[in-house]
Short mmCIF file of C-alpha atoms in Angstrom, two decimals:
data_model
loop_
_atom_site.label_atom_id
_atom_site.label_comp_id
_atom_site.label_asym_id
_atom_site.label_seq_id
_atom_site.Cartn_x
_atom_site.Cartn_y
_atom_site.Cartn_z
CA MET A 24 0.05 -0.09 -0.16
CA ASN A 25 1.23 3.33 -1.09
CA LYS A 26 2.06 5.53 1.95
CA THR A 27 2.19 9.19 3.05
CA VAL A 28 5.64 10.12 4.34
CA LEU A 29 6.55 12.94 6.16
CA ILE A 30 10.37 13.97 6.09
CA THR A 31 11.91 16.84 8.05
CA GLY A 32 14.94 18.47 6.87
CA ALA A 33 14.43 17.18 3.68
CA THR A 34 16.67 19.72 1.18
CA SER A 35 19.75 17.75 1.57
CA GLY A 36 21.79 14.67 2.80
CA ILE A 37 19.58 11.82 4.42
CA GLY A 38 16.42 13.79 4.09
CA LEU A 39 16.88 14.46 0.53
CA GLY A 40 17.73 10.70 0.12
CA CYS A 41 14.67 9.44 1.90
CA ALA A 42 12.51 12.16 0.00
CA ARG A 43 13.79 10.40 -3.70
CA LYS A 44 13.80 6.79 -2.03
CA PHE A 45 10.15 7.06 -0.54
CA ALA A 46 9.10 8.54 -4.15
CA GLU A 47 10.67 5.58 -5.98
CA ASN A 48 8.98 3.48 -3.50
CA GLY A 49 5.53 4.73 -4.93
CA ASP A 50 4.86 6.74 -1.57
CA ARG A 51 3.79 10.50 -1.79
CA VAL A 52 5.81 12.78 0.47
CA ILE A 53 5.55 15.82 2.45
CA LEU A 54 8.81 17.60 2.56
CA THR A 55 9.93 20.08 5.45
CA GLY A 56 12.98 22.41 5.47
CA ARG A 57 13.76 26.03 6.11
CA ASN A 58 15.07 26.86 2.60
CA GLU A 59 12.16 27.53 0.36
CA LEU A 60 13.71 27.52 -3.16
CA LEU A 61 15.40 24.05 -2.23
CA LEU A 62 12.15 22.69 -1.45
CA GLU A 63 10.49 23.97 -4.66
CA ASN A 64 13.30 22.60 -6.38
CA ILE A 65 13.08 19.00 -5.00
CA ARG A 66 9.14 19.21 -5.38
CA LYS A 67 9.46 20.09 -9.09
CA GLU A 68 12.00 17.19 -9.45
CA LEU A 69 9.81 14.55 -8.08
CA ALA A 70 6.61 15.97 -9.47
CA ASP A 71 7.91 15.41 -13.07
CA LYS A 72 8.24 11.95 -11.90
CA GLY A 73 4.59 11.73 -11.25
CA VAL A 74 5.19 11.77 -7.62
CA GLN A 75 2.69 13.46 -5.16
CA VAL A 76 4.60 16.28 -3.18
CA LEU A 77 3.96 18.73 -0.53
CA THR A 78 6.20 20.94 0.57
CA LEU A 79 6.24 22.85 4.17
CA VAL A 80 8.44 25.63 4.83
CA PHE A 81 9.34 25.88 8.53
CA ASP A 82 12.23 25.30 11.17
CA VAL A 83 11.66 22.32 13.45
CA ARG A 84 13.00 24.91 16.30
CA ASP A 85 9.89 26.98 15.77
CA ARG A 86 7.18 25.09 17.67
CA GLU A 87 4.39 27.41 16.82
CA LYS A 88 5.27 27.60 13.14
CA ALA A 89 5.54 23.53 12.90
CA GLU A 90 2.34 23.35 14.97
CA GLN A 91 0.61 25.88 12.32
CA CYS A 92 1.95 24.05 9.20
CA ILE A 93 0.88 20.65 10.46
CA ASN A 94 -2.65 21.78 11.38
CA SER A 95 -2.82 23.70 8.08
CA LEU A 96 -2.31 20.36 6.22
CA PRO A 97 -5.26 19.56 3.21
CA ALA A 98 -7.49 16.87 4.84
CA GLU A 99 -6.31 14.16 1.98
CA TRP A 100 -2.72 14.75 3.46
CA ARG A 101 -3.34 14.65 7.35
CA ASP A 102 -3.10 11.11 7.69
CA ILE A 103 0.72 10.49 7.74
CA ASP A 104 2.00 6.83 7.46
CA VAL A 105 5.40 7.19 8.35
CA LEU A 106 7.27 10.28 9.96
CA VAL A 107 11.32 10.34 9.37
CA ASN A 108 12.53 12.66 12.14
CA ASN A 109 15.79 13.62 9.95
CA ALA A 110 16.39 17.15 10.76
CA GLY A 111 19.34 17.65 12.95
CA LEU A 112 23.15 19.00 12.69
CA ALA A 113 26.35 19.29 14.77
CA LEU A 114 28.23 22.66 15.32
CA GLY A 115 32.02 22.57 16.38
CA LEU A 116 34.43 20.08 18.01
CA GLU A 117 35.60 22.36 20.58
CA PRO A 118 36.08 20.93 24.18
CA GLU A 119 33.17 20.90 26.17
CA TYR A 120 34.54 23.52 28.60
CA GLU A 121 35.22 25.93 25.57
CA GLY A 122 31.87 25.22 23.64
CA ASN A 123 29.98 27.88 22.10
CA LEU A 124 26.59 28.14 24.25
CA ASP A 125 24.59 29.43 21.19
CA GLU A 126 25.46 26.45 19.09
CA TRP A 127 24.76 24.04 21.92
CA GLU A 128 21.47 25.65 22.01
CA THR A 129 20.95 25.32 18.35
CA MET A 130 21.95 21.62 18.29
CA ILE A 131 19.62 20.89 21.49
CA ASP A 132 16.58 22.64 20.04
CA THR A 133 16.92 20.88 16.60
CA ASN A 134 18.14 17.62 17.39
CA ILE A 135 15.90 16.95 20.43
CA LYS A 136 13.17 19.51 20.90
CA GLY A 137 12.60 19.44 17.29
CA LEU A 138 12.23 15.89 17.18
CA LEU A 139 9.88 15.94 20.07
CA THR A 140 7.72 18.59 18.61
CA MET A 141 7.33 16.78 15.20
CA THR A 142 6.55 13.53 17.32
CA ARG A 143 3.87 14.93 19.62
CA LEU A 144 2.18 16.95 16.30
CA ILE A 145 2.19 13.64 14.36
CA VAL A 146 2.06 10.41 16.48
CA PRO A 147 -1.52 11.15 18.33
CA ARG A 148 -3.04 10.80 15.05
CA MET A 149 -1.18 7.63 14.27
CA ILE A 150 -2.48 6.41 17.67
CA GLU A 151 -6.11 7.18 16.68
CA ARG A 152 -5.88 5.56 13.54
CA ASN A 153 -3.76 2.57 15.03
CA ARG A 154 -1.47 2.50 12.32
CA GLY A 155 1.81 4.55 11.63
CA HIS A 156 5.72 4.28 11.51
CA VAL A 157 8.07 6.58 13.27
CA ILE A 158 11.60 6.59 11.95
CA ASN A 159 14.28 8.91 14.08
CA VAL A 160 17.61 9.47 12.36
CA GLY A 161 20.16 9.05 15.34
CA SER A 162 23.56 8.54 15.10
CA VAL A 163 26.61 5.98 16.16
CA ALA A 164 27.66 9.09 18.28
CA GLY A 165 24.67 8.26 20.22
CA ASP A 166 26.13 4.98 21.35
CA ALA A 167 29.90 6.54 22.46
CA ALA A 168 31.20 9.90 22.93
CA TYR A 169 34.11 10.97 20.71
CA ALA A 170 36.40 13.64 21.09
CA GLY A 171 35.00 17.12 20.51
CA GLY A 172 31.56 15.46 20.20
CA ASN A 173 30.39 16.20 23.39
CA VAL A 174 26.99 18.05 23.11
CA TYR A 175 26.17 16.36 19.80
CA CYS A 176 26.90 13.02 20.93
CA ALA A 177 24.74 13.70 24.02
CA THR A 178 21.82 15.05 21.68
CA LYS A 179 21.92 11.76 19.71
CA ALA A 180 21.92 9.48 22.88
CA ALA A 181 18.68 11.63 23.60
CA VAL A 182 17.19 10.51 20.38
CA LYS A 183 18.10 6.84 21.50
CA ALA A 184 16.55 7.02 24.65
CA LEU A 185 13.23 9.14 23.11
CA THR A 186 13.06 6.51 20.43
CA ASP A 187 12.99 3.55 23.03
CA GLY A 188 10.77 5.44 25.47
CA LEU A 189 8.22 6.20 22.17
CA ARG A 190 8.40 2.60 21.35
CA ILE A 191 7.52 1.51 24.89
CA ASP A 192 4.63 3.94 24.80
CA VAL A 193 3.08 2.69 21.61
CA ALA A 194 3.91 -1.01 22.15
CA ASN A 195 -0.03 -1.67 22.62
CA THR A 196 -0.84 -0.38 19.24
CA GLU A 197 0.38 -1.07 15.79
CA VAL A 198 2.69 1.91 15.38
CA ARG A 199 6.36 1.03 14.90
CA VAL A 200 9.36 2.89 16.23
CA THR A 201 12.77 2.58 14.54
CA ASN A 202 15.95 4.39 15.18
CA LEU A 203 18.47 4.45 12.30
CA LYS A 204 22.40 5.11 13.87
CA PRO A 205 24.33 6.15 10.77
CA GLY A 206 28.27 6.38 11.09
CA LEU A 207 30.55 8.14 8.41
CA VAL A 208 27.95 9.64 5.87
CA GLU A 209 29.19 12.41 3.22
CA THR A 210 26.67 15.05 3.44
CA ASN A 211 26.42 18.96 3.84
CA PHE A 212 26.84 17.66 7.89
CA SER A 213 30.25 18.08 8.10
CA ASN A 214 30.27 21.33 6.13
CA VAL A 215 27.79 22.63 8.68
CA ARG A 216 29.89 21.35 11.45
CA PHE A 217 33.01 23.09 10.38
CA ARG A 218 30.99 26.26 9.55
CA GLY A 219 31.49 26.53 6.08
CA ASP A 220 35.10 25.20 6.03
CA THR A 221 34.81 22.95 2.96
CA ALA A 222 38.26 21.73 2.76
CA ARG A 223 38.21 20.90 6.26
CA ALA A 224 34.82 18.99 5.85
CA LYS A 225 36.04 17.04 2.63
CA LYS A 226 39.18 15.97 4.40
CA LEU A 227 36.98 13.82 7.01
CA TYR A 228 36.15 11.48 4.13
CA THR A 229 39.61 11.37 2.76
CA GLY A 230 40.88 7.42 2.53
CA ILE A 231 37.70 5.90 2.89
CA LYS A 232 34.64 5.27 1.09
CA PRO A 233 31.74 6.82 3.36
CA LEU A 234 27.91 6.16 3.27
CA THR A 235 25.77 8.52 1.19
CA GLY A 236 22.26 9.89 2.10
CA ASP A 237 20.92 7.45 -0.32
CA ASP A 238 22.54 4.42 1.73
CA ILE A 239 20.34 5.27 4.87
CA ALA A 240 17.26 6.29 3.04
CA ASP A 241 17.61 2.53 1.62
CA VAL A 242 17.21 1.05 5.13
CA ALA A 243 14.45 3.67 6.03
CA VAL A 244 12.48 2.37 3.05
CA TYR A 245 13.29 -1.26 3.99
CA ALA A 246 11.81 -0.71 7.77
CA SER A 247 8.95 0.94 6.62
CA ASN A 248 8.21 -1.53 4.15
CA ALA A 249 8.68 -4.76 6.58
CA PRO A 250 5.44 -6.75 7.23
CA GLU A 251 3.36 -5.07 9.77
CA HIS A 252 4.42 -7.66 12.70
CA VAL A 253 7.81 -6.72 12.23
CA GLN A 254 9.31 -3.80 14.04
CA ILE A 255 12.85 -2.83 12.77
CA ALA A 256 13.66 -1.40 16.11
CA GLU A 257 17.07 -0.17 15.79
CA VAL A 258 19.85 -0.21 12.82
CA LEU A 259 23.54 0.83 13.12
CA ILE A 260 24.92 1.56 9.47
CA LEU A 261 28.50 2.11 9.21
CA ALA A 262 31.15 2.36 6.19
CA THR A 263 32.85 -0.94 5.65
CA HIS A 264 36.08 0.66 7.14
CA GLN A 265 34.57 2.30 10.01
CA ALA A 266 34.16 0.19 13.38
CA SER A 267 32.93 2.73 15.55
CA PRO A 268 32.59 6.55 16.10
CA SER A 269 36.20 6.85 16.53
CA ILE A 270 38.04 4.06 14.86
CA ILE A 271 38.13 4.58 10.89
CA VAL A 272 40.53 2.89 9.01
CA ARG A 273 41.72 5.17 5.98
CA LYS A 274 43.65 3.72 2.87
#
């Protein structure tokens, strides 16, 4: 059965990969993001292939705007089958005692509070229908801290705990909950973390073939297509030569 899939942070990286892969799967997609132009470009790309697409422009940190956008969905788009909580970011690699407080707030507000906002807005209707799937994009960084990761790792550990907690909360329903934990993925993520230092960001992927946004999207689609009695609770996805957050063999 074709599904209605809402993806946050859909303008690049894993979110964009999910938009394209769910569309290829025959699903219709609701794409959210902060950049209206990028969203429109993606909408046109998918619409030209016959995909039903709806775009919503908002920042998941803005709870009021997020609520306004979700509440204003046309009736035929309100029954969301899959919520992909993908919006997230990392900023900086400074030691915790030298970190930027504003950047910490941005990570916490996006990675944790933004995910909670979207969950709170979407899941109640899933419960009413006794059907749905929440896919949270966590990280290998949520399993163990690494040098310079401190607050970012903490936010992804929170994603794991919140995902596990939600799975417990909905265990008496048909709603499924999945935590995807990517390792090294070559996206705009590192460019953002290094505040636009493209050369430094590119160096992170030197000597190893990293994952792509499409690789993670493939796993998301697989989880959503599992039989109804099968819940893919958690998946750790690493590049072949990455063993942990900090162990990467470069050749």
